[in-house]
Coordinates of C-alpha atoms in Angstrom, one line a residue:
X110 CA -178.6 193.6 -124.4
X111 CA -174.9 193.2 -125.3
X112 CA -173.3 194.2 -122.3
X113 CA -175.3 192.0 -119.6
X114 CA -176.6 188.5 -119.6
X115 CA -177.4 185.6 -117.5
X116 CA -174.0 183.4 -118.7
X117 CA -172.1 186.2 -117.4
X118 CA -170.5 187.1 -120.4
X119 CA -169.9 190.4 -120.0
X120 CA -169.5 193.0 -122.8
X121 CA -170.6 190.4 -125.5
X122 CA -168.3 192.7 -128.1
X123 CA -165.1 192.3 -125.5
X124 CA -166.1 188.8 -125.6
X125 CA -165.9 187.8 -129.1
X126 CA -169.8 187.2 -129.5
X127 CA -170.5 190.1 -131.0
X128 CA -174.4 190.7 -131.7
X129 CA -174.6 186.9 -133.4
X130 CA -176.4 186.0 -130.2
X131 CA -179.5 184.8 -128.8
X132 CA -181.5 184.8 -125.0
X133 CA -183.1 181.5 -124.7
X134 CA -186.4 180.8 -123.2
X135 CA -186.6 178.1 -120.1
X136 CA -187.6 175.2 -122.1
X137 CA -184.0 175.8 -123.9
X138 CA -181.9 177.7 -121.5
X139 CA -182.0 174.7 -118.5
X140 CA -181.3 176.9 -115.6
X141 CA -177.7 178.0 -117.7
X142 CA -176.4 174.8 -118.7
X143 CA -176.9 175.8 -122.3
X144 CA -174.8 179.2 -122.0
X145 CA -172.3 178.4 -125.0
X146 CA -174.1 176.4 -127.2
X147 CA -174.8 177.5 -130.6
X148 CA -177.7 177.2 -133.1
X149 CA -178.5 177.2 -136.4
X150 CA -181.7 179.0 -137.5
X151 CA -183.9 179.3 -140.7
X152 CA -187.2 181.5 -140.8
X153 CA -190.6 178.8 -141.2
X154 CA -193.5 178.9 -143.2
X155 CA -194.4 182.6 -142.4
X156 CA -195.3 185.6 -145.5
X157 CA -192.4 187.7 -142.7
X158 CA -189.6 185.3 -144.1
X159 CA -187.1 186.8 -146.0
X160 CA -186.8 184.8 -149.5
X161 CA -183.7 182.8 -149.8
X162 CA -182.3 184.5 -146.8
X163 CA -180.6 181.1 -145.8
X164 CA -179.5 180.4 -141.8
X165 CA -178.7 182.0 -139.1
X166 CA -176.0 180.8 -136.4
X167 CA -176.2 182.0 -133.0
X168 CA -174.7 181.6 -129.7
X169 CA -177.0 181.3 -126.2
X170 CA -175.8 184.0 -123.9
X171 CA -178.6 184.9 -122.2
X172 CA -182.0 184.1 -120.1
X173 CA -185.2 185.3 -121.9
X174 CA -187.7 185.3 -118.8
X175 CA -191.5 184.2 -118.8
X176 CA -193.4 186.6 -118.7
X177 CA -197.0 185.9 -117.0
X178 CA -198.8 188.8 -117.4
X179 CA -201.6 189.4 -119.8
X180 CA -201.5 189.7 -123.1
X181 CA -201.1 186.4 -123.9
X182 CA -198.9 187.2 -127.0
X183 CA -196.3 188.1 -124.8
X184 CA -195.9 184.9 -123.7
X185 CA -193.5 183.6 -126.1
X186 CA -190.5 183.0 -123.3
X187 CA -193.2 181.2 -121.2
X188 CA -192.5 177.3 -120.6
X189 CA -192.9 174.7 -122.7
X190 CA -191.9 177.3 -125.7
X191 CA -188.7 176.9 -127.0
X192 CA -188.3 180.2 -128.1
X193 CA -185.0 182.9 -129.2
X194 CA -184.7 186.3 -128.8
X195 CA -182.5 187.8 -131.1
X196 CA -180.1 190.8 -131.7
X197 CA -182.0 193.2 -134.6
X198 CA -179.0 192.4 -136.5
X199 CA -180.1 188.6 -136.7
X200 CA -183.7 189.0 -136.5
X201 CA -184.1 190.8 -139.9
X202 CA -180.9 188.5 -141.5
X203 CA -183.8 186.1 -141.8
X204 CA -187.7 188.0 -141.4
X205 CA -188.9 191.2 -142.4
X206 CA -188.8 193.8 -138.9
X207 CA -192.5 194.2 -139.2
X208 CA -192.9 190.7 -138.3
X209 CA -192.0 190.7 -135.2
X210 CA -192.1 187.1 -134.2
X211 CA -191.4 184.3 -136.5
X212 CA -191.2 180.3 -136.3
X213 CA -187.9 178.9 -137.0
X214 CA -186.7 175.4 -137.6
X215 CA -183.4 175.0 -135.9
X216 CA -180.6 172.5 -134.9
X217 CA -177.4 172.7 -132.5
X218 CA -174.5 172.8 -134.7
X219 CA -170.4 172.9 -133.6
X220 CA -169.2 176.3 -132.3
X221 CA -166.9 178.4 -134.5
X222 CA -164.4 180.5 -132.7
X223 CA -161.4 182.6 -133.0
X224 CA -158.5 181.7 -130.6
X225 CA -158.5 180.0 -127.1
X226 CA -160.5 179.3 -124.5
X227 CA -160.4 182.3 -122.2
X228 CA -160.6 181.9 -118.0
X229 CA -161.3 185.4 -116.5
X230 CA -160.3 185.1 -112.5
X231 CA -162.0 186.9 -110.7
X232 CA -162.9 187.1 -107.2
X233 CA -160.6 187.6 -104.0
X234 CA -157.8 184.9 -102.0
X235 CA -160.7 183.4 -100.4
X236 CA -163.0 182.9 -103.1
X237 CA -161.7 182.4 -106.7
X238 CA -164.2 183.3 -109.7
X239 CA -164.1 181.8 -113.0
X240 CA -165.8 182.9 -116.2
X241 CA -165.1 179.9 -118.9
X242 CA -165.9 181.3 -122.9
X243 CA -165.0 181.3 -126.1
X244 CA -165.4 177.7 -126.5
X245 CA -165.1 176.1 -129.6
X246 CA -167.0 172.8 -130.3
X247 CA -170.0 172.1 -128.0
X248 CA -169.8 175.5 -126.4
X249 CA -171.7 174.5 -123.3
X250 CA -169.5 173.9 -120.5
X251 CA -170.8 171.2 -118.1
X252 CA -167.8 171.0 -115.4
X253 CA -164.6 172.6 -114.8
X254 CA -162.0 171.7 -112.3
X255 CA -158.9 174.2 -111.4
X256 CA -155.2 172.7 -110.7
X257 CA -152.8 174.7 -109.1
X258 CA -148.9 173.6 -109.3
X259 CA -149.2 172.5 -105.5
X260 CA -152.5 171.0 -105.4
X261 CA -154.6 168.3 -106.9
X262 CA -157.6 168.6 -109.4
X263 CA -160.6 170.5 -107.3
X264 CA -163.5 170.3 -109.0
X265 CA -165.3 174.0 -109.1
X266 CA -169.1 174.6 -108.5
X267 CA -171.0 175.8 -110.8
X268 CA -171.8 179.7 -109.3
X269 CA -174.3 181.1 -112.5
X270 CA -173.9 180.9 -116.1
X271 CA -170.3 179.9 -117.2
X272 CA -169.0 181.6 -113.5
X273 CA -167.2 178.6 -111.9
X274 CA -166.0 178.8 -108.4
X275 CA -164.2 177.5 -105.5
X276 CA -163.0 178.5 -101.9
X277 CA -159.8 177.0 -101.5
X278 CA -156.9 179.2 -101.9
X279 CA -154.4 179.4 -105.1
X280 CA -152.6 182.7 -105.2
X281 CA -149.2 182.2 -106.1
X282 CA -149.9 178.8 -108.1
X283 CA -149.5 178.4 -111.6
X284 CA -153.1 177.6 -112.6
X285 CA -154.5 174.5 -115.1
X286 CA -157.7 174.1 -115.6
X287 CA -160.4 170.8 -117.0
X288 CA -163.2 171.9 -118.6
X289 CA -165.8 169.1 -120.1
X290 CA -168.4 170.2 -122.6
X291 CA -171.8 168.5 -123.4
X292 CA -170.6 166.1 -125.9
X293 CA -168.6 164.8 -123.5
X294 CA -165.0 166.4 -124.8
X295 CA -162.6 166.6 -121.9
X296 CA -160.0 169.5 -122.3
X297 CA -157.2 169.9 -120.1
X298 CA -155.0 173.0 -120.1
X299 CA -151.8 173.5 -118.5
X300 CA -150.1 176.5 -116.7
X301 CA -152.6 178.4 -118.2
X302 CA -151.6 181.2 -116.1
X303 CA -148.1 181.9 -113.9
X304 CA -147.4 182.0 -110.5
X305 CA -148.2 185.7 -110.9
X306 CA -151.5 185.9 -111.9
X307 CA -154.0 188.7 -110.4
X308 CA -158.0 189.2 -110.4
X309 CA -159.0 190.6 -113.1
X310 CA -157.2 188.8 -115.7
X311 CA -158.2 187.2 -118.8
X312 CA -156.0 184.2 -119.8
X313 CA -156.8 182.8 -122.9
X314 CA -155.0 178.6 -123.6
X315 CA -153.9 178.4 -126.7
X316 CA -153.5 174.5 -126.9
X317 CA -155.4 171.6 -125.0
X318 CA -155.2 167.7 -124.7
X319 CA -158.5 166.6 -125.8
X320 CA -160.1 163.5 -124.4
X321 CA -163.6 162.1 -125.1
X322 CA -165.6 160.4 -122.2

């Protein structure tokens, strides 16, 4: 599905992510803490593997759910399998359709994107919404905090997927924002929208100051 997931997302196309995605099973997913990363995939040992087809890379923007009804082969989302569910696109980059399901060895590898980080506000005065993406590098976000030009750092709860959120009100402040990746990265942008922003926006932050912790 490219218009839904459980990161939030969105219209994966809108988004920048395209159909080079994948919905991860709960072994991999952890409850959304993994919405960002990418992966690097090759077909294994199976007569359904396309000869020298190479890798795959992929980014996790979605929730592939166990499933505990019988059969058992559709179990393959089903704890402790670490398991992707690809786009069409990717799946026969790499197998042969008629397989169906494949083993694949695959790593976490850096993030390639095009442009900034994006913040989408949304939400209302009372209750600001933020959707975090197109992050390069890691590409799991693990916190974010919002700054607004009166205020100090507030550190935002984690609402689902990449959706960050907070109650206290910043409508009329020029927003910053911290966001800290998985590798431990710290990126702080500035002013990263005006005193005018609205809901609904899409901001993307063109430069950072980067900080490892």
């Amino acid at each position: 599905d490219v218009t839904e997931g459980a990161c939030g997302y969105g219209n994966l196309f809108q988004e920048g992510y395209g159909l080079e995605t994948a919905a991860l099973s709960t072994a991999l997913f952890n409850n959304g803490n993994t919405c960002g990363a990418c992966f690097e995939l090759v077909c294994a040992n199976s007569r359904w593997c396309k000869p020298n087809a190479g890798s795959i890379t992929v980014t996790a923007t979605n929730f592939c759910p166990p499933n505990y009804s019988p059969p058992l082969n559709t179990r393959w989302c089903n704890p402790p399998n670490k398991h992707f569910d690809l786009s069409m696109k990717m799946f026969i980059s790499i197998a042969e359709y008629s397989g169906g399901i494949v083993p694949v060895k695959f790593r976490r590898v850096k993030c390639q994107t095009r442009g900034g980080v994006r913040f989408e506000i949304k939400g209302n005065p009372y209750f600001i919404m933020v959707l975090v993406y197109n992050v390069g590098g890691a590409g799991d976000v693990t916190s974010v905090a919002i700054r607004g030009n009166n205020s100090p750092w507030i550190p935002m709860q984690r609402n689902w997927g990449q959706n960050w959120n907070t109650g206290v009100r910043l409508v009329g402040q020029r927003l910053s924002f911290l966001v800290q990746t998985s590798d431990g990265m710290s990126m702080t942008f500035v002013d990263v929208a005006s005193e005018n922003w609205g809901f609904g926006q899409t901001f993307e932050a063109s430069r950072a100051t980067l900080n490892f912790h």
